[in-house]
Amino acid sequence: MKYKLIMKRTTIANIWDPKLINTQVSVKGWVRTRRGNKHVQFVALNDGSTIKNIQIVFDMEKFSDEDLKGITTGASLHVIGQLVESQGKGQTEEIQAEKLEIYGTANPEEYPLQKKGHTLEFLREKAHLRPRTNTFGAVLRIRHTLAFAIHKFFNERGFFYLNTPLITSSDCEGAGAMFQVTTLDLNNLPKTEDNKVNYAEDFFGKPASLTVSGQLEGELGATALGAIYTFGPTFRAENSNTPRHLSEFWMVEPEVAFNDIKDNMDLAEEFIKYCINYALENAKDDIEFLASMYDKDLIERLKFVVENEFIRLPYTEGIKILEESGHKFDYPVYWGADLQSEHERFLVEEHFKKPVILTDYPKEIKAFYMKQNEDGKTVRAMDVLFPKIGEIIGGSEREESYEKLLARIEELGIPMKDMWWYLDTRKFGTVPHSGFGLGFERLVLFVTGMTNIRDVIPFPRTPNNCEF
Ligand code: ATP
Ligand code: MN
């Protein structure tokens, strides 16, 4: 027993090391499968550090059936033994067990992941345990790798990570319906004289919500630090039950002083290629696993995006292409229409067969802060459209003129009480600047080849779903 305590654990990711062959190792993890006969038992052990399992071999002359009774799928073990080159097919190395400690059993009658091959839908109902499957282990490791790549990309380029608030009192962020934040007793609301809710008695003394975007505060950062990015959760209360929308999702929002729309497009293209390439190089085993299970073209598609220039095209020309395509769409196409995913995917998958950056959208369908073009009709917006996904990035050059921005705010009837601090950026030392928002889960969707956004976040929040 004493000997056990001084032996250092090796993670399974680190076990495939030629220097460890024919030495004694200590591993800990969860049982994936067990098989064998009365002479020898084989256990596939996984500890989450890698998609690969290590095979543990129990010589039944050294262990009794009783010793191994608790070893069923899902049980947690500590094994000490000799790491040797495997005699069997299918794995290169295995551990010949010498000592066994069972941390916790998993009753086969009850453990939900007892059998292999569950559907993704079934696993969504078991979101608390699904990280123990090969698929979700791979997705979550890739998600981590992409998050790390994002910080690395910006850090290498002198951007500062800015943390913008999750609770906000402005309801004009303009990107979607908001969740209200309150400590008022909903069964006993304080009322004003004209029978409205008296928010003066609420926690912040006024209505508050969860943020839908960190951009407006990001602009304050960029016009002080030069180049910033946010990377945090955002919340949207829209009832959109699609495979691409979550109620709580993570957004990456760089914002750069002195960048125009062209610089912004260059940054977006370089950024997204960097992240995909980083995942290809650093999460290879996991991407290969998902490709083999779900999507044979995945790796080719990822490499294609990294290696090819994105198409850059004004909205007006995009509409022309869609109108002249003769293709039947569910939603009508006309100048002024907000593009649906089917339109975006037609341009990317059918027409250009490349990612597309669509620019210069009609001002009516875009946010108030976007820089107005000379034509008086369009704004300097840019959406990056991806195969299988549709919109993955939305961004723009921002309106830096105080007068024009104020005029647009008044035209749209946005309450000034919410906007004075934002307008100050244009009043004091205003500069041209640009930025964009990348939906992190849409990037993870693209890189993993998963088809439902609920399968690329550990704990998905969607309408009527807030269990785990
Ligand atoms: P969509 O048209 O797809 O609903 P949007 O135009 O409302 O998106 P933006 O406000 O431009 O989205 O947000 C920036 C990015 O955040 C989008 O390009 C997308 O990648 C991502 N995103 C937006 N809404 C969601 C959501 N509900 N769930 C996950 N990601 C989202
Ligand atoms: Mn958008």
Short mmCIF file of C-alpha atoms and ligand atoms in Angstrom, two decimals:
data_model
loop_
_atom_site.label_atom_id
_atom_site.label_comp_id
_atom_site.label_asym_id
_atom_site.label_seq_id
_atom_site.Cartn_x
_atom_site.Cartn_y
_atom_site.Cartn_z
CA MET A 1 0.00 0.00 0.00
CA LYS A 2 2.80 2.40 0.84
CA TYR A 3 4.34 1.70 -2.55
CA LYS A 4 1.09 2.70 -4.25
CA LEU A 5 1.14 6.15 -2.70
CA ILE A 6 4.59 7.10 -3.95
CA MET A 7 3.87 5.98 -7.52
CA LYS A 8 2.98 8.98 -9.67
CA ARG A 9 -0.02 8.72 -11.94
CA THR A 10 0.55 9.00 -15.69
CA THR A 11 -2.33 10.37 -17.75
CA ILE A 12 -3.32 8.18 -20.67
CA ALA A 13 -2.44 11.01 -23.07
CA ASN A 14 1.14 10.72 -21.79
CA ILE A 15 1.37 6.94 -21.67
CA TRP A 16 2.25 6.52 -25.38
CA ASP A 17 5.87 7.32 -24.71
CA PRO A 18 8.62 4.92 -25.83
CA LYS A 19 10.57 5.75 -22.66
CA LEU A 20 7.82 4.19 -20.55
CA ILE A 21 7.82 0.82 -22.33
CA ASN A 22 8.75 -1.99 -19.94
CA THR A 23 8.47 0.21 -16.87
CA GLN A 24 5.91 0.20 -14.13
CA VAL A 25 3.13 2.78 -14.55
CA SER A 26 0.14 3.94 -12.57
CA VAL A 27 -3.06 4.92 -14.38
CA LYS A 28 -6.49 6.05 -13.20
CA GLY A 29 -9.69 6.35 -15.17
CA TRP A 30 -13.12 5.03 -16.07
CA VAL A 31 -13.91 1.65 -17.61
CA ARG A 32 -15.17 1.79 -21.18
CA THR A 33 -15.46 -1.95 -21.85
CA ARG A 34 -14.52 -5.26 -20.31
CA ARG A 35 -14.24 -8.60 -22.08
CA GLY A 36 -12.24 -11.84 -21.83
CA ASN A 37 -12.42 -15.39 -20.57
CA LYS A 38 -11.51 -17.31 -17.43
CA HIS A 39 -7.77 -17.05 -18.12
CA VAL A 40 -7.49 -13.39 -19.03
CA GLN A 41 -9.64 -10.25 -18.81
CA PHE A 42 -9.22 -7.09 -20.91
CA VAL A 43 -10.38 -3.68 -19.74
CA ALA A 44 -10.36 -0.54 -21.91
CA LEU A 45 -9.66 2.41 -19.60
CA ASN A 46 -10.13 6.08 -20.46
CA ASP A 47 -9.28 9.10 -18.29
CA GLY A 48 -10.51 11.92 -20.53
CA SER A 49 -7.03 13.18 -21.38
CA THR A 50 -7.26 11.69 -24.88
CA ILE A 51 -9.69 9.87 -27.15
CA LYS A 52 -7.48 6.76 -26.86
CA ASN A 53 -8.13 4.05 -24.28
CA ILE A 54 -5.34 2.06 -22.69
CA GLN A 55 -5.90 -1.68 -22.53
CA ILE A 56 -5.39 -3.26 -19.11
CA VAL A 57 -4.74 -6.99 -19.08
CA PHE A 58 -5.66 -9.01 -15.97
CA ASP A 59 -4.02 -12.40 -15.74
CA MET A 60 -6.63 -14.48 -13.88
CA GLU A 61 -3.93 -16.47 -12.15
CA LYS A 62 -3.08 -13.29 -10.25
CA PHE A 63 -6.62 -11.93 -9.74
CA SER A 64 -9.84 -13.61 -8.66
CA ASP A 65 -13.32 -13.09 -10.13
CA GLU A 66 -14.16 -11.46 -6.82
CA ASP A 67 -11.31 -8.90 -7.22
CA LEU A 68 -12.68 -7.86 -10.61
CA LYS A 69 -16.38 -8.00 -9.75
CA GLY A 70 -16.73 -4.21 -9.58
CA ILE A 71 -15.18 -3.68 -13.00
CA THR A 72 -18.12 -2.81 -15.23
CA THR A 73 -18.58 -0.01 -17.76
CA GLY A 74 -18.41 3.34 -15.98
CA ALA A 75 -16.57 2.15 -12.86
CA SER A 76 -13.49 4.13 -11.80
CA LEU A 77 -10.16 2.37 -11.27
CA HIS A 78 -6.56 2.79 -10.26
CA VAL A 79 -4.22 0.27 -11.86
CA ILE A 80 -0.50 -0.26 -11.38
CA GLY A 81 1.32 -2.52 -13.77
CA GLN A 82 3.94 -3.04 -16.43
CA LEU A 83 3.54 -1.12 -19.70
CA VAL A 84 4.39 -3.51 -22.53
CA GLU A 85 4.07 -3.68 -26.27
CA SER A 86 0.77 -5.31 -27.06
CA GLN A 87 0.49 -8.77 -28.48
CA GLY A 88 -3.09 -8.23 -29.61
CA LYS A 89 -4.44 -6.39 -32.60
CA GLY A 90 -5.95 -2.92 -32.36
CA GLN A 91 -3.62 -1.35 -29.82
CA THR A 92 0.09 -0.72 -29.64
CA GLU A 93 0.62 -0.88 -25.91
CA GLU A 94 -1.08 -2.37 -22.89
CA ILE A 95 -0.65 -2.59 -19.16
CA GLN A 96 -0.25 -5.94 -17.41
CA ALA A 97 -2.05 -5.29 -14.17
CA GLU A 98 -0.26 -5.95 -10.88
CA LYS A 99 -2.35 -3.93 -8.44
CA LEU A 100 -5.95 -2.83 -8.67
CA GLU A 101 -7.97 -0.38 -6.65
CA ILE A 102 -11.63 0.26 -7.49
CA TYR A 103 -12.64 3.80 -6.55
CA GLY A 104 -16.29 3.56 -7.46
CA THR A 105 -18.55 0.99 -9.07
CA ALA A 106 -21.29 1.80 -11.63
CA ASN A 107 -24.29 -0.49 -11.34
CA PRO A 108 -24.85 -1.90 -14.86
CA GLU A 109 -28.62 -1.98 -14.24
CA GLU A 110 -28.63 1.79 -13.75
CA TYR A 111 -25.64 3.34 -15.54
CA PRO A 112 -27.17 5.11 -18.58
CA LEU A 113 -24.09 4.73 -20.78
CA GLN A 114 -23.78 0.99 -20.22
CA LYS A 115 -24.28 0.24 -23.92
CA LYS A 116 -22.41 1.80 -26.84
CA GLY A 117 -23.90 3.57 -29.83
CA HIS A 118 -26.45 5.88 -28.19
CA THR A 119 -27.95 8.57 -30.42
CA LEU A 120 -26.97 12.20 -29.92
CA GLU A 121 -30.62 12.91 -29.03
CA PHE A 122 -30.53 10.31 -26.24
CA LEU A 123 -27.26 11.75 -24.95
CA ARG A 124 -28.77 15.26 -24.81
CA GLU A 125 -31.15 13.87 -22.17
CA LYS A 126 -28.08 12.66 -20.26
CA ALA A 127 -26.05 15.83 -20.64
CA HIS A 128 -24.62 15.37 -17.14
CA LEU A 129 -22.86 12.12 -18.18
CA ARG A 130 -22.31 12.54 -21.91
CA PRO A 131 -18.76 13.96 -21.52
CA ARG A 132 -17.81 10.36 -20.69
CA THR A 133 -18.58 9.24 -24.24
CA ASN A 134 -16.00 9.26 -27.03
CA THR A 135 -17.99 11.80 -29.04
CA PHE A 136 -18.41 14.38 -26.29
CA GLY A 137 -14.92 13.87 -24.96
CA ALA A 138 -13.65 14.71 -28.45
CA VAL A 139 -15.99 17.70 -28.87
CA LEU A 140 -15.05 19.17 -25.48
CA ARG A 141 -11.33 18.77 -26.06
CA ILE A 142 -11.67 20.45 -29.48
CA ARG A 143 -13.72 23.23 -27.85
CA HIS A 144 -10.91 23.81 -25.37
CA THR A 145 -8.29 23.79 -28.14
CA LEU A 146 -10.24 26.44 -30.08
CA ALA A 147 -10.67 28.62 -26.99
CA PHE A 148 -6.95 28.45 -26.39
CA ALA A 149 -6.23 29.29 -30.06
CA ILE A 150 -8.44 32.39 -29.79
CA HIS A 151 -6.52 33.77 -26.81
CA LYS A 152 -3.21 32.86 -28.46
CA PHE A 153 -4.13 34.56 -31.75
CA PHE A 154 -5.07 37.85 -30.10
CA ASN A 155 -2.27 37.82 -27.56
CA GLU A 156 0.32 37.32 -30.33
CA ARG A 157 -1.08 40.39 -32.10
CA GLY A 158 -1.14 42.78 -29.15
CA PHE A 159 -4.88 42.66 -28.41
CA PHE A 160 -6.00 42.97 -24.80
CA TYR A 161 -8.64 40.67 -23.31
CA LEU A 162 -11.41 42.92 -22.00
CA ASN A 163 -14.15 41.60 -19.72
CA THR A 164 -17.43 43.35 -20.47
CA PRO A 165 -20.41 43.12 -18.10
CA LEU A 166 -22.96 40.33 -18.26
CA ILE A 167 -25.59 42.44 -16.52
CA THR A 168 -26.55 45.57 -18.40
CA SER A 169 -29.10 48.33 -18.01
CA SER A 170 -29.27 49.28 -21.69
CA ASP A 171 -31.92 47.46 -23.65
CA CYS A 172 -30.71 48.85 -26.96
CA GLU A 173 -27.81 46.56 -27.73
CA GLY A 174 -30.01 45.74 -30.66
CA ALA A 175 -28.99 42.15 -31.20
CA GLY A 176 -32.01 40.34 -29.84
CA ALA A 177 -34.58 39.80 -27.09
CA MET A 178 -33.17 40.00 -23.57
CA PHE A 179 -33.56 38.09 -20.31
CA GLN A 180 -34.55 40.36 -17.46
CA VAL A 181 -32.52 40.34 -14.24
CA THR A 182 -34.43 41.26 -11.11
CA THR A 183 -34.64 40.62 -7.38
CA LEU A 184 -38.23 41.90 -7.17
CA ASP A 185 -40.83 39.49 -5.78
CA LEU A 186 -42.78 38.60 -8.93
CA ASN A 187 -45.82 37.67 -6.83
CA ASN A 188 -45.83 41.00 -5.08
CA LEU A 189 -44.47 43.68 -7.41
CA PRO A 190 -44.01 47.22 -6.12
CA LYS A 191 -46.12 49.60 -8.22
CA THR A 192 -45.86 53.27 -9.12
CA GLU A 193 -48.85 55.63 -8.94
CA ASP A 194 -49.78 54.88 -12.55
CA ASN A 195 -49.72 51.13 -11.79
CA LYS A 196 -46.44 50.28 -13.54
CA VAL A 197 -43.69 48.17 -11.93
CA ASN A 198 -41.62 50.45 -9.71
CA TYR A 199 -38.07 49.62 -10.76
CA ALA A 200 -36.71 52.20 -8.33
CA GLU A 201 -37.15 49.42 -5.78
CA ASP A 202 -35.33 46.81 -7.87
CA PHE A 203 -31.73 45.79 -7.17
CA PHE A 204 -30.10 48.33 -9.51
CA GLY A 205 -32.79 50.96 -9.11
CA LYS A 206 -33.78 50.47 -12.76
CA PRO A 207 -34.54 47.59 -15.14
CA ALA A 208 -31.58 45.32 -15.91
CA SER A 209 -30.96 42.42 -18.30
CA LEU A 210 -28.39 39.86 -19.35
CA THR A 211 -26.20 41.13 -22.16
CA VAL A 212 -26.74 40.10 -25.79
CA SER A 213 -23.30 41.38 -26.85
CA GLY A 214 -20.24 43.00 -25.33
CA GLN A 215 -19.65 45.21 -28.32
CA LEU A 216 -20.73 48.62 -27.07
CA GLU A 217 -18.48 48.31 -24.02
CA GLY A 218 -15.83 46.75 -26.28
CA GLU A 219 -15.75 50.00 -28.25
CA LEU A 220 -14.93 51.87 -25.04
CA GLY A 221 -11.99 49.51 -24.59
CA ALA A 222 -10.77 49.81 -28.17
CA THR A 223 -10.85 53.61 -28.11
CA ALA A 224 -8.52 53.50 -25.10
CA LEU A 225 -6.33 50.40 -25.48
CA GLY A 226 -6.28 50.33 -29.29
CA ALA A 227 -7.17 46.70 -29.85
CA ILE A 228 -9.27 44.53 -27.52
CA TYR A 229 -11.29 41.35 -27.66
CA THR A 230 -14.01 39.99 -25.45
CA PHE A 231 -14.70 36.29 -25.01
CA GLY A 232 -17.63 35.57 -22.78
CA PRO A 233 -21.20 34.35 -22.48
CA THR A 234 -24.08 36.21 -24.12
CA PHE A 235 -27.79 35.59 -23.74
CA ARG A 236 -30.67 35.82 -26.17
CA ALA A 237 -34.28 35.18 -25.25
CA GLU A 238 -35.50 34.54 -28.78
CA ASN A 239 -37.69 31.53 -29.20
CA SER A 240 -35.64 30.25 -32.11
CA ASN A 241 -35.51 26.49 -31.94
CA THR A 242 -32.93 25.91 -34.67
CA PRO A 243 -29.79 23.76 -34.80
CA ARG A 244 -27.71 26.98 -34.82
CA HIS A 245 -29.18 29.00 -31.92
CA LEU A 246 -28.70 28.75 -28.16
CA SER A 247 -30.23 30.94 -25.46
CA GLU A 248 -26.80 31.14 -23.79
CA PHE A 249 -23.76 31.12 -26.06
CA TRP A 250 -20.20 32.34 -26.05
CA MET A 251 -19.12 35.19 -28.27
CA VAL A 252 -15.70 36.48 -29.28
CA GLU A 253 -15.71 40.17 -30.13
CA PRO A 254 -12.53 41.93 -31.27
CA GLU A 255 -12.72 45.70 -31.67
CA VAL A 256 -9.89 47.73 -33.18
CA ALA A 257 -9.31 51.48 -33.28
CA PHE A 258 -8.22 52.84 -36.70
CA ASN A 259 -9.34 49.70 -38.58
CA ASP A 260 -11.63 50.23 -41.55
CA ILE A 261 -13.96 47.63 -43.05
CA LYS A 262 -11.19 46.17 -45.24
CA ASP A 263 -8.86 45.73 -42.23
CA ASN A 264 -11.81 44.18 -40.39
CA MET A 265 -12.37 41.61 -43.16
CA ASP A 266 -8.67 40.79 -43.25
CA LEU A 267 -8.66 40.29 -39.48
CA ALA A 268 -11.76 38.06 -39.55
CA GLU A 269 -10.37 35.88 -42.32
CA GLU A 270 -6.92 35.53 -40.75
CA PHE A 271 -8.46 34.86 -37.34
CA ILE A 272 -10.83 32.11 -38.36
CA LYS A 273 -8.21 30.37 -40.51
CA TYR A 274 -5.73 30.50 -37.64
CA CYS A 275 -8.19 28.88 -35.23
CA ILE A 276 -9.16 26.10 -37.64
CA ASN A 277 -5.55 25.41 -38.49
CA TYR A 278 -4.59 25.36 -34.82
CA ALA A 279 -7.28 22.76 -34.15
CA LEU A 280 -6.14 20.66 -37.13
CA GLU A 281 -2.63 20.63 -35.71
CA ASN A 282 -3.43 20.28 -32.02
CA ALA A 283 -6.65 18.26 -31.84
CA LYS A 284 -5.87 15.84 -34.65
CA ASP A 285 -6.90 12.60 -32.92
CA ASP A 286 -10.24 14.02 -31.86
CA ILE A 287 -11.03 15.55 -35.26
CA GLU A 288 -10.08 12.29 -36.97
CA PHE A 289 -12.34 10.37 -34.60
CA LEU A 290 -15.34 12.63 -35.30
CA ALA A 291 -14.63 12.52 -39.04
CA SER A 292 -14.63 8.72 -38.99
CA MET A 293 -17.85 8.58 -36.97
CA TYR A 294 -20.00 11.34 -38.44
CA ASP A 295 -18.57 13.21 -41.38
CA LYS A 296 -16.11 11.72 -43.87
CA ASP A 297 -15.48 15.08 -45.58
CA LEU A 298 -14.72 16.99 -42.38
CA ILE A 299 -10.94 17.24 -42.62
CA GLU A 300 -11.01 18.07 -46.31
CA ARG A 301 -13.55 20.84 -45.63
CA LEU A 302 -11.43 22.31 -42.81
CA LYS A 303 -8.29 22.31 -44.94
CA PHE A 304 -10.20 23.83 -47.86
CA VAL A 305 -11.28 26.79 -45.72
CA VAL A 306 -7.75 27.33 -44.39
CA GLU A 307 -6.17 27.19 -47.85
CA ASN A 308 -8.60 29.29 -49.93
CA GLU A 309 -9.31 33.00 -50.02
CA PHE A 310 -12.80 33.97 -48.95
CA ILE A 311 -15.02 35.63 -51.57
CA ARG A 312 -15.84 39.27 -50.78
CA LEU A 313 -19.11 40.47 -52.24
CA PRO A 314 -21.55 43.36 -51.69
CA TYR A 315 -25.03 42.37 -50.50
CA THR A 316 -26.60 43.92 -53.62
CA GLU A 317 -24.61 41.55 -55.88
CA GLY A 318 -25.43 38.63 -53.59
CA ILE A 319 -29.15 39.37 -53.98
CA LYS A 320 -28.73 39.50 -57.76
CA ILE A 321 -27.07 36.07 -57.77
CA LEU A 322 -29.85 34.60 -55.62
CA GLU A 323 -32.60 36.15 -57.78
CA GLU A 324 -31.03 34.93 -61.01
CA SER A 325 -30.28 31.44 -59.66
CA GLY A 326 -33.72 30.07 -60.42
CA HIS A 327 -33.49 28.21 -57.12
CA LYS A 328 -36.70 27.83 -55.07
CA PHE A 329 -36.22 29.22 -51.56
CA ASP A 330 -38.66 28.94 -48.64
CA TYR A 331 -38.18 32.65 -47.87
CA PRO A 332 -38.47 35.24 -50.67
CA VAL A 333 -35.38 37.03 -52.01
CA TYR A 334 -35.51 40.76 -52.78
CA TRP A 335 -33.28 43.78 -52.16
CA GLY A 336 -33.86 44.69 -48.52
CA ALA A 337 -34.57 41.15 -47.31
CA ASP A 338 -32.70 39.85 -44.28
CA LEU A 339 -30.92 36.77 -45.60
CA GLN A 340 -31.94 33.41 -44.20
CA SER A 341 -29.59 30.53 -43.61
CA GLU A 342 -30.84 28.85 -46.84
CA HIS A 343 -29.77 31.92 -48.88
CA GLU A 344 -26.41 32.19 -47.18
CA ARG A 345 -25.72 28.50 -47.69
CA PHE A 346 -26.75 28.69 -51.35
CA LEU A 347 -24.14 31.38 -52.00
CA VAL A 348 -21.45 29.46 -50.13
CA GLU A 349 -22.21 25.84 -50.98
CA GLU A 350 -23.79 26.02 -54.43
CA HIS A 351 -22.64 29.21 -56.10
CA PHE A 352 -19.10 30.05 -54.94
CA LYS A 353 -18.22 26.81 -53.14
CA LYS A 354 -16.10 28.94 -50.80
CA PRO A 355 -16.67 30.98 -47.63
CA VAL A 356 -18.17 34.36 -48.49
CA ILE A 357 -17.88 37.75 -46.77
CA LEU A 358 -21.00 39.69 -47.67
CA THR A 359 -20.74 43.47 -47.21
CA ASP A 360 -22.72 46.70 -47.48
CA TYR A 361 -26.13 45.57 -46.28
CA PRO A 362 -29.24 47.80 -46.35
CA LYS A 363 -29.18 49.96 -43.22
CA GLU A 364 -32.75 48.93 -42.28
CA ILE A 365 -31.73 45.36 -41.50
CA LYS A 366 -28.55 46.23 -39.58
CA ALA A 367 -27.76 47.86 -36.24
CA PHE A 368 -27.77 51.62 -35.60
CA TYR A 369 -24.03 51.89 -34.93
CA MET A 370 -22.83 50.74 -38.37
CA LYS A 371 -21.05 53.29 -40.58
CA GLN A 372 -23.29 54.72 -43.25
CA ASN A 373 -22.17 54.55 -46.87
CA GLU A 374 -22.34 57.52 -49.26
CA ASP A 375 -25.32 55.99 -51.10
CA GLY A 376 -27.53 56.73 -48.07
CA LYS A 377 -29.00 53.23 -48.31
CA THR A 378 -26.34 50.79 -47.13
CA VAL A 379 -23.98 50.42 -44.17
CA ARG A 380 -20.45 49.05 -43.89
CA ALA A 381 -21.52 45.70 -42.47
CA MET A 382 -19.78 42.39 -43.10
CA ASP A 383 -21.10 38.91 -42.42
CA VAL A 384 -18.83 35.90 -42.85
CA LEU A 385 -20.83 32.99 -44.28
CA PHE A 386 -19.63 29.41 -43.93
CA PRO A 387 -20.54 26.06 -45.47
CA LYS A 388 -22.99 24.03 -43.32
CA ILE A 389 -23.36 26.95 -40.88
CA GLY A 390 -24.43 30.11 -42.70
CA GLU A 391 -23.49 33.21 -40.67
CA ILE A 392 -20.52 32.53 -38.39
CA ILE A 393 -19.34 36.15 -37.95
CA GLY A 394 -21.22 39.45 -38.02
CA GLY A 395 -19.36 42.74 -37.91
CA SER A 396 -18.94 46.25 -39.28
CA GLU A 397 -17.03 49.46 -39.42
CA ARG A 398 -18.66 51.67 -36.78
CA GLU A 399 -20.14 55.11 -37.37
CA GLU A 400 -17.56 57.46 -35.87
CA SER A 401 -19.35 60.75 -36.64
CA TYR A 402 -21.14 62.08 -33.56
CA GLU A 403 -23.77 63.89 -35.68
CA LYS A 404 -24.57 60.94 -37.93
CA LEU A 405 -24.74 58.50 -35.04
CA LEU A 406 -26.98 60.81 -33.03
CA ALA A 407 -29.25 61.33 -36.03
CA ARG A 408 -29.60 57.56 -36.51
CA ILE A 409 -30.32 57.00 -32.80
CA GLU A 410 -33.05 59.64 -32.92
CA GLU A 411 -34.45 58.28 -36.18
CA LEU A 412 -34.81 54.83 -34.59
CA GLY A 413 -36.21 56.25 -31.34
CA ILE A 414 -33.52 54.68 -29.15
CA PRO A 415 -33.78 56.25 -25.67
CA MET A 416 -30.93 58.67 -25.00
CA LYS A 417 -30.81 57.76 -21.31
CA ASP A 418 -29.24 54.48 -22.45
CA MET A 419 -26.88 55.98 -24.98
CA TRP A 420 -25.09 58.99 -23.52
CA TRP A 421 -22.00 57.03 -22.44
CA TYR A 422 -21.69 55.40 -25.86
CA LEU A 423 -21.99 58.74 -27.64
CA ASP A 424 -19.13 60.06 -25.49
CA THR A 425 -16.73 57.85 -27.52
CA ARG A 426 -17.71 59.96 -30.57
CA LYS A 427 -17.66 63.23 -28.68
CA PHE A 428 -14.16 62.93 -27.22
CA GLY A 429 -11.37 61.88 -29.57
CA THR A 430 -13.48 59.85 -31.96
CA VAL A 431 -11.65 57.56 -34.40
CA PRO A 432 -12.57 55.23 -37.22
CA HIS A 433 -12.87 51.74 -35.78
CA SER A 434 -14.24 48.31 -36.59
CA GLY A 435 -15.00 44.97 -35.03
CA PHE A 436 -16.99 41.80 -35.28
CA GLY A 437 -18.61 39.02 -33.27
CA LEU A 438 -17.87 35.35 -33.77
CA GLY A 439 -20.34 32.88 -32.29
CA PHE A 440 -17.93 30.50 -30.55
CA GLU A 441 -20.29 27.50 -30.73
CA ARG A 442 -20.75 28.02 -34.48
CA LEU A 443 -16.98 27.75 -34.87
CA VAL A 444 -16.97 24.60 -32.72
CA LEU A 445 -19.84 23.23 -34.85
CA PHE A 446 -17.82 23.81 -38.00
CA VAL A 447 -14.60 22.28 -36.68
CA THR A 448 -16.23 19.22 -35.09
CA GLY A 449 -18.61 18.57 -37.99
CA MET A 450 -21.49 18.22 -35.51
CA THR A 451 -24.82 19.35 -36.91
CA ASN A 452 -26.67 20.55 -33.80
CA ILE A 453 -25.34 23.42 -31.67
CA ARG A 454 -26.69 21.67 -28.54
CA ASP A 455 -23.95 19.08 -29.04
CA VAL A 456 -20.98 21.47 -28.88
CA ILE A 457 -21.58 23.17 -25.51
CA PRO A 458 -21.37 21.20 -22.26
CA PHE A 459 -24.70 22.41 -20.86
CA PRO A 460 -27.00 23.75 -23.59
CA ARG A 461 -29.65 26.32 -22.74
CA THR A 462 -32.53 26.47 -25.20
CA PRO A 463 -36.25 27.27 -24.82
CA ASN A 464 -37.70 24.84 -22.23
CA ASN A 465 -34.33 23.30 -21.52
CA CYS A 466 -32.39 24.32 -18.41
CA GLU A 467 -31.99 21.00 -16.59
CA PHE A 468 -28.30 20.44 -15.89
P1 ATP B 1 -28.46 34.87 -36.72
O1 ATP B 1 -28.91 35.74 -37.87
O2 ATP B 1 -27.77 33.63 -37.14
O3 ATP B 1 -29.53 34.65 -35.69
P2 ATP B 1 -27.41 37.31 -35.63
O4 ATP B 1 -27.20 38.09 -36.87
O5 ATP B 1 -28.60 37.56 -34.79
O6 ATP B 1 -27.34 35.73 -35.97
P3 ATP B 1 -25.21 38.67 -34.35
O7 ATP B 1 -25.97 39.55 -33.47
O8 ATP B 1 -24.59 39.23 -35.57
O9 ATP B 1 -26.10 37.39 -34.71
O10 ATP B 1 -24.12 37.90 -33.44
C1 ATP B 1 -22.79 37.62 -33.86
C2 ATP B 1 -22.55 36.12 -34.02
O11 ATP B 1 -23.00 35.40 -32.88
C3 ATP B 1 -23.31 35.50 -35.17
O12 ATP B 1 -22.61 35.69 -36.38
C4 ATP B 1 -23.37 34.05 -34.77
O13 ATP B 1 -22.15 33.39 -35.07
C5 ATP B 1 -23.48 34.11 -33.27
N1 ATP B 1 -24.86 33.94 -32.77
C6 ATP B 1 -25.87 34.82 -32.83
N2 ATP B 1 -26.97 34.38 -32.22
C7 ATP B 1 -26.66 33.15 -31.73
C8 ATP B 1 -27.37 32.19 -30.97
N3 ATP B 1 -28.63 32.40 -30.57
N4 ATP B 1 -26.72 31.05 -30.62
C9 ATP B 1 -25.44 30.85 -31.00
N5 ATP B 1 -24.72 31.73 -31.71
C10 ATP B 1 -25.31 32.87 -32.08
MN MN B 2 -25.38 38.98 -37.56
#
